[in-house]
Each structure stands twice: as C-alpha cells, then as structure tokens.
CSV table of C-alpha atoms and ligand atoms in Angstrom, one decimal:
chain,number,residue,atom,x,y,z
A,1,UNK,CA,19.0,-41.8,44.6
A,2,UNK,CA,20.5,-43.0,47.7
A,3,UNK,CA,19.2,-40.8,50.6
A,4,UNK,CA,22.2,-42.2,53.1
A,5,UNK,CA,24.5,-40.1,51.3
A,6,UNK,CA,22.9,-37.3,53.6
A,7,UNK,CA,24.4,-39.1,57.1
A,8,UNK,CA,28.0,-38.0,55.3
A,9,UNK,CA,27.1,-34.5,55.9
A,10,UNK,CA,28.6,-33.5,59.7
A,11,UNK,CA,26.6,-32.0,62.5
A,12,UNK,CA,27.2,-30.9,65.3
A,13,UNK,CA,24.7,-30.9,68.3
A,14,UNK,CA,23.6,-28.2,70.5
A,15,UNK,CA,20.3,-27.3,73.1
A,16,UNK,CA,18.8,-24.3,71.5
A,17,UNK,CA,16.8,-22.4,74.5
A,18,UNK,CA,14.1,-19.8,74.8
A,19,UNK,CA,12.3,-17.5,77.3
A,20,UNK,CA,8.3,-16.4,76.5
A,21,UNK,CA,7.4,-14.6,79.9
A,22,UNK,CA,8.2,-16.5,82.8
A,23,UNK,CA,8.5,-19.6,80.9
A,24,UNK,CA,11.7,-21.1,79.8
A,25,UNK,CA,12.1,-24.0,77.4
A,26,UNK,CA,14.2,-25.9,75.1
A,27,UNK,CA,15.0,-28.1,72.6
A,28,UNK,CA,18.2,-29.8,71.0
A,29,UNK,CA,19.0,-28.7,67.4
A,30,UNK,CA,22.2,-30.4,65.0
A,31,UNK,CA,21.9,-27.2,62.2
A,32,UNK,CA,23.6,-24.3,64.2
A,33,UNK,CA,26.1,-22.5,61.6
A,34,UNK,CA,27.9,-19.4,61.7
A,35,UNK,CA,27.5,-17.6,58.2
A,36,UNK,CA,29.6,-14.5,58.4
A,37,UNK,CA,32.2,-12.9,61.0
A,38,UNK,CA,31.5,-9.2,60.3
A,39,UNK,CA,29.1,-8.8,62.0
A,40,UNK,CA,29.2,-12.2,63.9
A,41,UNK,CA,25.9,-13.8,63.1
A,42,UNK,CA,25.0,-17.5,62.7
A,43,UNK,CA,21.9,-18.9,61.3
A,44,UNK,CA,19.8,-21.9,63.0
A,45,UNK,CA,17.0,-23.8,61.2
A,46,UNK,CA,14.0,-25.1,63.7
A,47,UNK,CA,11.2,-27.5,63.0
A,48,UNK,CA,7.6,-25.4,63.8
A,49,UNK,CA,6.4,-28.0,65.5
A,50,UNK,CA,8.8,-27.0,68.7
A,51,UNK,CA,7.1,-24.9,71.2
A,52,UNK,CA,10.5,-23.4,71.1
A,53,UNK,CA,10.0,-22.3,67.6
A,54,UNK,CA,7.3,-20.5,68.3
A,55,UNK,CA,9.2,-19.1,71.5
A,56,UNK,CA,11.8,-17.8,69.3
A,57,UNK,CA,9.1,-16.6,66.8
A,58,UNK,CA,7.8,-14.2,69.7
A,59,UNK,CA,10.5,-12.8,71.4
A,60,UNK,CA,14.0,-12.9,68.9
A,61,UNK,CA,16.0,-14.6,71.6
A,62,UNK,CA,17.6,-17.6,72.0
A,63,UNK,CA,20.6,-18.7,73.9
A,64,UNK,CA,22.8,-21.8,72.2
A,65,UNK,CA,24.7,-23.9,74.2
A,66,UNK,CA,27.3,-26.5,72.3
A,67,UNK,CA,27.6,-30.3,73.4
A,68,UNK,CA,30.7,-31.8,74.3
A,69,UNK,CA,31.0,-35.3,74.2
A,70,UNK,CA,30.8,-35.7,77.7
A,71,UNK,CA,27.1,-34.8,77.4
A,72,UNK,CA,24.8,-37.7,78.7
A,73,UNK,CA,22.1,-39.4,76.9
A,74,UNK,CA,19.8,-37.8,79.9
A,75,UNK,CA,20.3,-34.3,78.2
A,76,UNK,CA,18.9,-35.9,74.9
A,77,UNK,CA,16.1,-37.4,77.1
A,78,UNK,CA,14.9,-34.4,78.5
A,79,UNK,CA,15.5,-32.1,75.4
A,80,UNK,CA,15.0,-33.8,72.5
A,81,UNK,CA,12.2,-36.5,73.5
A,82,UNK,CA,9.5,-34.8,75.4
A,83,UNK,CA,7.8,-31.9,74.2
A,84,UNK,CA,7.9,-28.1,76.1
A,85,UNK,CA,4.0,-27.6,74.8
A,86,UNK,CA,2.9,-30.4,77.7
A,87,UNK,CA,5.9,-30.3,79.8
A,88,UNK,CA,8.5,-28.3,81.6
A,89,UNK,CA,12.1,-29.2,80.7
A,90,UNK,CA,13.7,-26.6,82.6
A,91,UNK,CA,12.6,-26.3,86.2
A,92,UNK,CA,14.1,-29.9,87.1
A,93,UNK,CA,17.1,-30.2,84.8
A,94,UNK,CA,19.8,-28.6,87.1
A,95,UNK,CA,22.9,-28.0,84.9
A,96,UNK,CA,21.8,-24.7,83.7
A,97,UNK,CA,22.2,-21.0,84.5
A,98,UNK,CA,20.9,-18.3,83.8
A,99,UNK,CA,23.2,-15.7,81.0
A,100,UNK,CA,22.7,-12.0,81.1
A,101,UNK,CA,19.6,-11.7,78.5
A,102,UNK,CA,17.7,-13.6,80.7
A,103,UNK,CA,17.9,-17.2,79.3
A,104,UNK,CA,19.1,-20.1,80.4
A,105,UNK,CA,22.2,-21.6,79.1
A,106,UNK,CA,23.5,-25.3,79.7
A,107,UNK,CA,26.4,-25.9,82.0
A,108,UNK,CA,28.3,-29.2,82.7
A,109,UNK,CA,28.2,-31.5,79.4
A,110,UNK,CA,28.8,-27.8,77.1
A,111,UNK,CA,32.5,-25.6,76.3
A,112,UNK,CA,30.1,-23.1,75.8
A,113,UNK,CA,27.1,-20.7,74.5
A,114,UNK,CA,26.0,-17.9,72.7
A,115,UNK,CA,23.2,-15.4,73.2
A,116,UNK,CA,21.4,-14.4,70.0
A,117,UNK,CA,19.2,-12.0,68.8
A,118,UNK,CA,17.1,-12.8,65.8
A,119,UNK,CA,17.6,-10.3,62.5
A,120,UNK,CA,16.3,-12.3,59.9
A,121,UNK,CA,13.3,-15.2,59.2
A,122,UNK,CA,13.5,-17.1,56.2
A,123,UNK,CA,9.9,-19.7,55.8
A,124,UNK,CA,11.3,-23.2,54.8
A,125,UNK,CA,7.4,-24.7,55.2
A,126,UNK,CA,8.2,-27.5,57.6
A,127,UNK,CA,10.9,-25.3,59.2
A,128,UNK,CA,12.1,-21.4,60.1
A,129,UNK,CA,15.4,-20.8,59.5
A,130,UNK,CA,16.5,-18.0,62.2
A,131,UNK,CA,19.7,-15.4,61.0
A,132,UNK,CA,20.3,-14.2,64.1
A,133,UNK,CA,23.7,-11.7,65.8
A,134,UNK,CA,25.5,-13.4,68.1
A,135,UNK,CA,25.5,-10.6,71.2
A,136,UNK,CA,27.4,-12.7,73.8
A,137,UNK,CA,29.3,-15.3,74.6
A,138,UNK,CA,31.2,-17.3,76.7
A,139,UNK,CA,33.4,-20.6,77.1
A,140,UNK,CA,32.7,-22.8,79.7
A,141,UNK,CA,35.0,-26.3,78.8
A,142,UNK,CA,37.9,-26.7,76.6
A,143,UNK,CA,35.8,-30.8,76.2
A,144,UNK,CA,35.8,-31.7,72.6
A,145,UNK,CA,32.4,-30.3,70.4
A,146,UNK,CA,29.8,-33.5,70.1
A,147,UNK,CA,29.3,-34.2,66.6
A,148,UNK,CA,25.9,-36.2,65.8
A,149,UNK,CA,28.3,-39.3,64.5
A,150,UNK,CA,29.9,-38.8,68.1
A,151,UNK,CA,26.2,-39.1,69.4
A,152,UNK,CA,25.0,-42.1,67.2
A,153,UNK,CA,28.2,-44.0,68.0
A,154,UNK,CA,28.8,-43.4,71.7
A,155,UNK,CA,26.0,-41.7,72.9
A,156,UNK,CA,22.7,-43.2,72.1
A,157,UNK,CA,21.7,-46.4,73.4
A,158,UNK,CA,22.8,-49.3,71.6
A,159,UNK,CA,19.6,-51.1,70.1
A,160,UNK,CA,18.8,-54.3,71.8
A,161,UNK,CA,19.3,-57.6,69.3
A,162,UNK,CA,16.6,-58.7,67.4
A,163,UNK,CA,15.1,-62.2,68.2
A,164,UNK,CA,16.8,-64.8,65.7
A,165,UNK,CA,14.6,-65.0,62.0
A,166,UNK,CA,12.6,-61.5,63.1
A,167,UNK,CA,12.9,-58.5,61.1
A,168,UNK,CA,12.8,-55.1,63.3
A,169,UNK,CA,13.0,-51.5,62.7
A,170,UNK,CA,15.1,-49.4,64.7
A,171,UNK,CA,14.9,-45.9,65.4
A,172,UNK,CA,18.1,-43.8,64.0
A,173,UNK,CA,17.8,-41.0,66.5
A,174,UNK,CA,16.9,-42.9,70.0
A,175,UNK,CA,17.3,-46.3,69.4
A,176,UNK,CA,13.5,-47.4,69.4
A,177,UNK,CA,12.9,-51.1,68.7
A,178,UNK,CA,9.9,-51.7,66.6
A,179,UNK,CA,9.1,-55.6,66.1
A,180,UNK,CA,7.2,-56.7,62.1
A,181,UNK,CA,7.9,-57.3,58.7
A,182,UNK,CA,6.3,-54.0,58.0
A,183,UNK,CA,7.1,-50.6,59.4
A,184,UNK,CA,3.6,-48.5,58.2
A,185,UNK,CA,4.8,-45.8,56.8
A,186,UNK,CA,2.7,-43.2,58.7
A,187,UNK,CA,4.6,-44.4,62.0
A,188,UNK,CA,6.1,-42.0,64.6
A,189,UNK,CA,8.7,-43.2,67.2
A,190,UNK,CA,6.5,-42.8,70.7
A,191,UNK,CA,10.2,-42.2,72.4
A,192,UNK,CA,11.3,-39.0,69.8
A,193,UNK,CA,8.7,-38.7,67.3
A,194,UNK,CA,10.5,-38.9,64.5
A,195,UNK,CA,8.8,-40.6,61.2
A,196,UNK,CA,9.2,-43.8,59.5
A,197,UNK,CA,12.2,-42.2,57.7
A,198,UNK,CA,14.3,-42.3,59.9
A,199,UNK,CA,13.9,-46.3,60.9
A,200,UNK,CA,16.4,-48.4,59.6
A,201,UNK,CA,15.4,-52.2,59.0
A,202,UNK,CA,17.5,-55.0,60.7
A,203,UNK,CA,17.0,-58.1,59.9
A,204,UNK,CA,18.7,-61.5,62.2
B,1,LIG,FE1,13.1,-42.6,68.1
C-alpha cells in the first residue's frame, strides 16, 4: 500500500475557535465539511489532544473561520504550532473579532466564518468528530479558499538544502529539518509536533 495516495485527497484549511469561560483559544483544522443543506450543518473532526477539543467538548460552540490564500505563515505559527494548554493564542494575535455567540472569529487572511452549535459527537479514538448546525454566518473577502496543496506549495517555508552526501528528514507540515540517516521512529517535530509519519526523507 502506498500511503501517498492520501496527499491526493483535497483540504481545505481553516482556524477552528472556542470560548471556555473567559478563555478563548484556537487551533487550525484541514477536515471542515458540510454534510447536508436542510438543516445546514457541517461536521469537523479534531484531534483530543487540542485544548480546543476539549473546549468544544464543554461548551458545543465553535466559531470557523476559512483561509484564503492570502493567509500568512504567522497564522499557522500561532495556531497550529504552539499549544492553547500552556499558552494564549488569542490575546496577542490582532486579526480577530469577536461574532455574536461570543467567539472570536478571524479577520484579514479569511472570506469568512461560521458559528456552530454542536448536535452530534461521534468517538474516532484518537479524534472527535463534531456534527454540529451552522447558526451564523458571514462573508468577509471574496479572496480565493486556501487549500492545504495551496499551503504546502506557497505557504510554508521552503525547507533549507541539505549538506551535499547527507540524508535529512523534513517535516511535511512546517518544514522542520532533521539531520541522520535515521529518523527514530518515536520522533515528534519540536516546531508542530507531528510524528515521524509525516517526515519525508531527502537525500543530496
Ligand atoms: Fe513540523
């Protein structure tokens, strides 16, 4: 079996957010998908390990805001790479504001978002997928949607050149340089924490 086959499936990629009291957080999710019109509902699946996920979990709202291709690697930086369990991602990032359920939305690098209310939780072990009714919306940009080959191609850093006769593993999802033969297979990118799985080898 050839797991690449899986980078032919499209994404598209979007900060999921979520209020738990006074605190606000987020993260950046690629598996938003509307699954029926009537009534207008979507589904989003969200790894457990986000404090987000368990924000969600609490309170049934989330706000999703959809990234244009205009959307800076910063965004992915502050979203996607650092973690809302030991920091705050929201007080200092300042394109955001704040929708009419109380969450914040993105503004600046988005065409628009969607406030959700959570109606259904399926268990996928590592993951909860979220059915959720869409209860407001709003476009902000008429910018083209970011799709995650939009993101690999043009957003994300491009990976710095190995040394001539060095084998190195780089990161699919930040860009991460990891320099040896061997990539052990228990290792986690210190930049996005994904796993070994997602390293790709490159050898000069
Ligand atoms: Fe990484």
């Amino acid at each position: 079996m050839d797991n690449k086959a899986m980078f032919g499936l499209s994404y598209g990629l979007y900060v999921l957010t979520a209020k738990e009291g006074t605190f606000h957080n987020g993260c950046i999710i690629n598996t938003a998908i509307q699954v029926t019109t009537t009534p207008n509902r979507l589904s989003i699946t969200v790894n457990k390990a986000n404090k987000t996920h368990d924000m969600i979990k609490a309170t049934g709202l989330f706000n999703l805001s959809m990234l244009t291709e205009e959307a800076p690697f910063s965004v992915f930086q502050n979203f996607g790479f650092k973690s809302g369990k030991n920091e705050d991602k929201i007080t200092g990032f300042q394109d955001k504001a704040l929708a009419a359920n109380g969450l914040y939305y993105v503004t600046g690098c988005t065409n628009g978002y969607l406030s959700c209310k959570v109606v259904q939780e399926i268990d996928l072990g590592t993951h909860t997928m979220f059915i959720a009714d869409v209860t407001d919306a709003e476009v902000l940009s008429k910018a083209p949607s970011l799709t995650y080959a939009y993101y690999h191609k043009n957003v994300k850093p491009k990976p710095q050149a190995a040394p001539a006769g060095k084998t190195v593993w780089v990161c699919r999802i930040c860009g991460y340089v990891y320099e040896g033969e061997v990539l052990p297979p228990d290792f986690v990118c210190p930049i996005c924490k994904h796993g070994a799985q997602d390293f790709e080898k490159v050898v000069r």
